[in-house]
Amino acid sequence: MTNEADLGTLSELRVLLFQQDGIWVAQALEVNLVAQAKEFRDVLYELERVIAGRMFQARQLGVAPFAGIKAAPKKYWDLYESAALDASPRSPVEFDVAENRPKLQLRTAA
């Protein structure tokens, strides 16, 4: 686990996918960003929206997109390490501000 509280940019972002109370959750690890959706097929889109929104806002403010966001809590890192690698190929969602968006490395927890 790394503490990325002052991280400005990322080239790769580890993401844990899991279900909680019937809702799919996508929890980013290097930065504590999270998205939820009722359907598995929608949760990554929602996370991409969170990332793109963060990048858009940072561009408007003239700051680094992930600066000041702490890493996810240790329990999510532990779940990620014990989770299976998600082998399903996904195309990144295209947003105007996403040219430098981090590549997502996915794992699904049981």
mmCIF file of C-alpha atoms in Angstrom:
data_model
loop_
_atom_site.group_PDB
_atom_site.id
_atom_site.type_symbol
_atom_site.label_atom_id
_atom_site.label_comp_id
_atom_site.label_asym_id
_atom_site.label_seq_id
_atom_site.Cartn_x
_atom_site.Cartn_y
_atom_site.Cartn_z
ATOM 1 C CA MET A 1 0.000 0.000 0.000
ATOM 2 C CA THR A 2 1.248 3.455 -0.835
ATOM 3 C CA ASN A 3 0.230 6.795 0.569
ATOM 4 C CA GLU A 4 -0.468 8.984 -2.422
ATOM 5 C CA ALA A 5 -1.902 12.030 -0.634
ATOM 6 C CA ASP A 6 0.214 14.439 -2.678
ATOM 7 C CA LEU A 7 0.093 12.539 -5.962
ATOM 8 C CA GLY A 8 -0.660 14.789 -8.908
ATOM 9 C CA THR A 9 -0.853 12.452 -11.874
ATOM 10 C CA LEU A 10 -1.177 8.714 -12.365
ATOM 11 C CA SER A 11 -0.393 6.484 -15.319
ATOM 12 C CA GLU A 12 -2.104 3.441 -13.814
ATOM 13 C CA LEU A 13 -4.790 3.051 -11.174
ATOM 14 C CA ARG A 14 -5.617 -0.208 -9.397
ATOM 15 C CA VAL A 15 -9.355 -0.751 -8.958
ATOM 16 C CA LEU A 16 -11.132 -3.275 -6.746
ATOM 17 C CA LEU A 17 -14.592 -4.353 -7.931
ATOM 18 C CA PHE A 18 -16.966 -5.920 -5.421
ATOM 19 C CA GLN A 19 -20.623 -6.171 -4.453
ATOM 20 C CA GLN A 20 -21.991 -4.667 -1.266
ATOM 21 C CA ASP A 21 -25.668 -4.983 -0.380
ATOM 22 C CA GLY A 22 -26.510 -5.805 -4.007
ATOM 23 C CA ILE A 23 -24.663 -2.775 -5.413
ATOM 24 C CA TRP A 24 -21.456 -3.000 -7.458
ATOM 25 C CA VAL A 25 -18.612 -0.863 -6.127
ATOM 26 C CA ALA A 26 -15.452 0.238 -7.951
ATOM 27 C CA GLN A 27 -12.871 1.338 -5.373
ATOM 28 C CA ALA A 28 -9.680 2.959 -6.668
ATOM 29 C CA LEU A 29 -6.648 2.278 -4.497
ATOM 30 C CA GLU A 30 -3.911 4.813 -5.208
ATOM 31 C CA VAL A 31 -6.478 7.572 -4.723
ATOM 32 C CA ASN A 32 -9.596 7.086 -2.614
ATOM 33 C CA LEU A 33 -12.141 7.457 -5.412
ATOM 34 C CA VAL A 34 -15.220 5.263 -5.516
ATOM 35 C CA ALA A 35 -18.222 4.702 -7.764
ATOM 36 C CA GLN A 36 -21.333 2.558 -7.436
ATOM 37 C CA ALA A 37 -23.879 1.085 -9.831
ATOM 38 C CA LYS A 38 -26.693 -1.434 -9.714
ATOM 39 C CA GLU A 39 -25.235 -3.423 -12.620
ATOM 40 C CA PHE A 40 -21.675 -4.709 -13.038
ATOM 41 C CA ARG A 41 -21.577 -3.456 -16.616
ATOM 42 C CA ASP A 42 -22.198 0.123 -15.389
ATOM 43 C CA VAL A 43 -19.800 0.445 -12.463
ATOM 44 C CA LEU A 44 -16.664 1.112 -14.524
ATOM 45 C CA TYR A 45 -18.468 3.732 -16.551
ATOM 46 C CA GLU A 46 -19.405 5.452 -13.292
ATOM 47 C CA LEU A 47 -15.794 5.327 -12.072
ATOM 48 C CA GLU A 48 -14.607 6.757 -15.390
ATOM 49 C CA ARG A 49 -17.097 9.613 -14.873
ATOM 50 C CA VAL A 50 -15.668 10.295 -11.409
ATOM 51 C CA ILE A 51 -12.108 10.328 -12.805
ATOM 52 C CA ALA A 52 -13.053 12.511 -15.780
ATOM 53 C CA GLY A 53 -14.928 14.930 -13.507
ATOM 54 C CA ARG A 54 -11.923 15.189 -11.221
ATOM 55 C CA MET A 55 -9.631 15.832 -14.199
ATOM 56 C CA PHE A 56 -11.990 18.442 -15.655
ATOM 57 C CA GLN A 57 -12.291 20.284 -12.344
ATOM 58 C CA ALA A 58 -8.516 20.206 -11.834
ATOM 59 C CA ARG A 59 -7.948 21.607 -15.316
ATOM 60 C CA GLN A 60 -10.380 24.450 -14.609
ATOM 61 C CA LEU A 61 -8.614 25.240 -11.329
ATOM 62 C CA GLY A 62 -5.113 24.808 -12.745
ATOM 63 C CA VAL A 63 -4.116 22.076 -10.279
ATOM 64 C CA ALA A 64 -2.978 18.467 -10.588
ATOM 65 C CA PRO A 65 -6.010 16.146 -10.836
ATOM 66 C CA PHE A 66 -5.227 13.804 -7.936
ATOM 67 C CA ALA A 67 -3.220 16.070 -5.652
ATOM 68 C CA GLY A 68 -4.342 15.892 -2.042
ATOM 69 C CA ILE A 69 -6.419 12.718 -2.394
ATOM 70 C CA LYS A 70 -5.287 10.037 0.022
ATOM 71 C CA ALA A 71 -4.966 6.368 -0.861
ATOM 72 C CA ALA A 72 -7.858 4.020 -0.146
ATOM 73 C CA PRO A 73 -7.978 2.388 3.310
ATOM 74 C CA LYS A 74 -5.792 -0.694 3.865
ATOM 75 C CA LYS A 75 -8.749 -3.100 3.886
ATOM 76 C CA TYR A 76 -9.318 -2.414 0.163
ATOM 77 C CA TRP A 77 -5.645 -2.992 -0.660
ATOM 78 C CA ASP A 78 -5.819 -6.329 1.173
ATOM 79 C CA LEU A 79 -8.963 -7.338 -0.716
ATOM 80 C CA TYR A 80 -7.320 -6.338 -3.995
ATOM 81 C CA GLU A 81 -4.259 -8.485 -3.275
ATOM 82 C CA SER A 82 -6.433 -11.547 -2.611
ATOM 83 C CA ALA A 83 -8.848 -10.917 -5.522
ATOM 84 C CA ALA A 84 -8.836 -12.622 -8.888
ATOM 85 C CA LEU A 85 -7.522 -10.681 -11.858
ATOM 86 C CA ASP A 86 -10.414 -9.458 -13.989
ATOM 87 C CA ALA A 87 -9.716 -10.835 -17.458
ATOM 88 C CA SER A 88 -12.618 -9.154 -19.257
ATOM 89 C CA PRO A 89 -11.267 -6.619 -21.757
ATOM 90 C CA ARG A 90 -12.710 -3.133 -21.448
ATOM 91 C CA SER A 91 -12.323 -0.112 -23.636
ATOM 92 C CA PRO A 92 -11.836 3.124 -21.763
ATOM 93 C CA VAL A 93 -14.802 5.445 -21.754
ATOM 94 C CA GLU A 94 -13.935 8.456 -23.882
ATOM 95 C CA PHE A 95 -14.323 11.831 -22.208
ATOM 96 C CA ASP A 96 -12.887 15.089 -23.537
ATOM 97 C CA VAL A 97 -10.676 15.541 -20.480
ATOM 98 C CA ALA A 98 -9.469 11.947 -20.394
ATOM 99 C CA GLU A 99 -6.439 12.160 -22.688
ATOM 100 C CA ASN A 100 -4.074 11.609 -19.739
ATOM 101 C CA ARG A 101 -6.396 9.501 -17.625
ATOM 102 C CA PRO A 102 -4.806 6.566 -15.830
ATOM 103 C CA LYS A 103 -5.110 3.044 -17.207
ATOM 104 C CA LEU A 104 -7.329 0.951 -14.928
ATOM 105 C CA GLN A 105 -5.970 -2.345 -13.576
ATOM 106 C CA LEU A 106 -9.010 -4.336 -12.396
ATOM 107 C CA ARG A 107 -9.586 -7.139 -9.912
ATOM 108 C CA THR A 108 -12.898 -8.554 -8.760
ATOM 109 C CA ALA A 109 -13.367 -9.695 -5.172
ATOM 110 C CA ALA A 110 -15.729 -12.534 -4.369
#
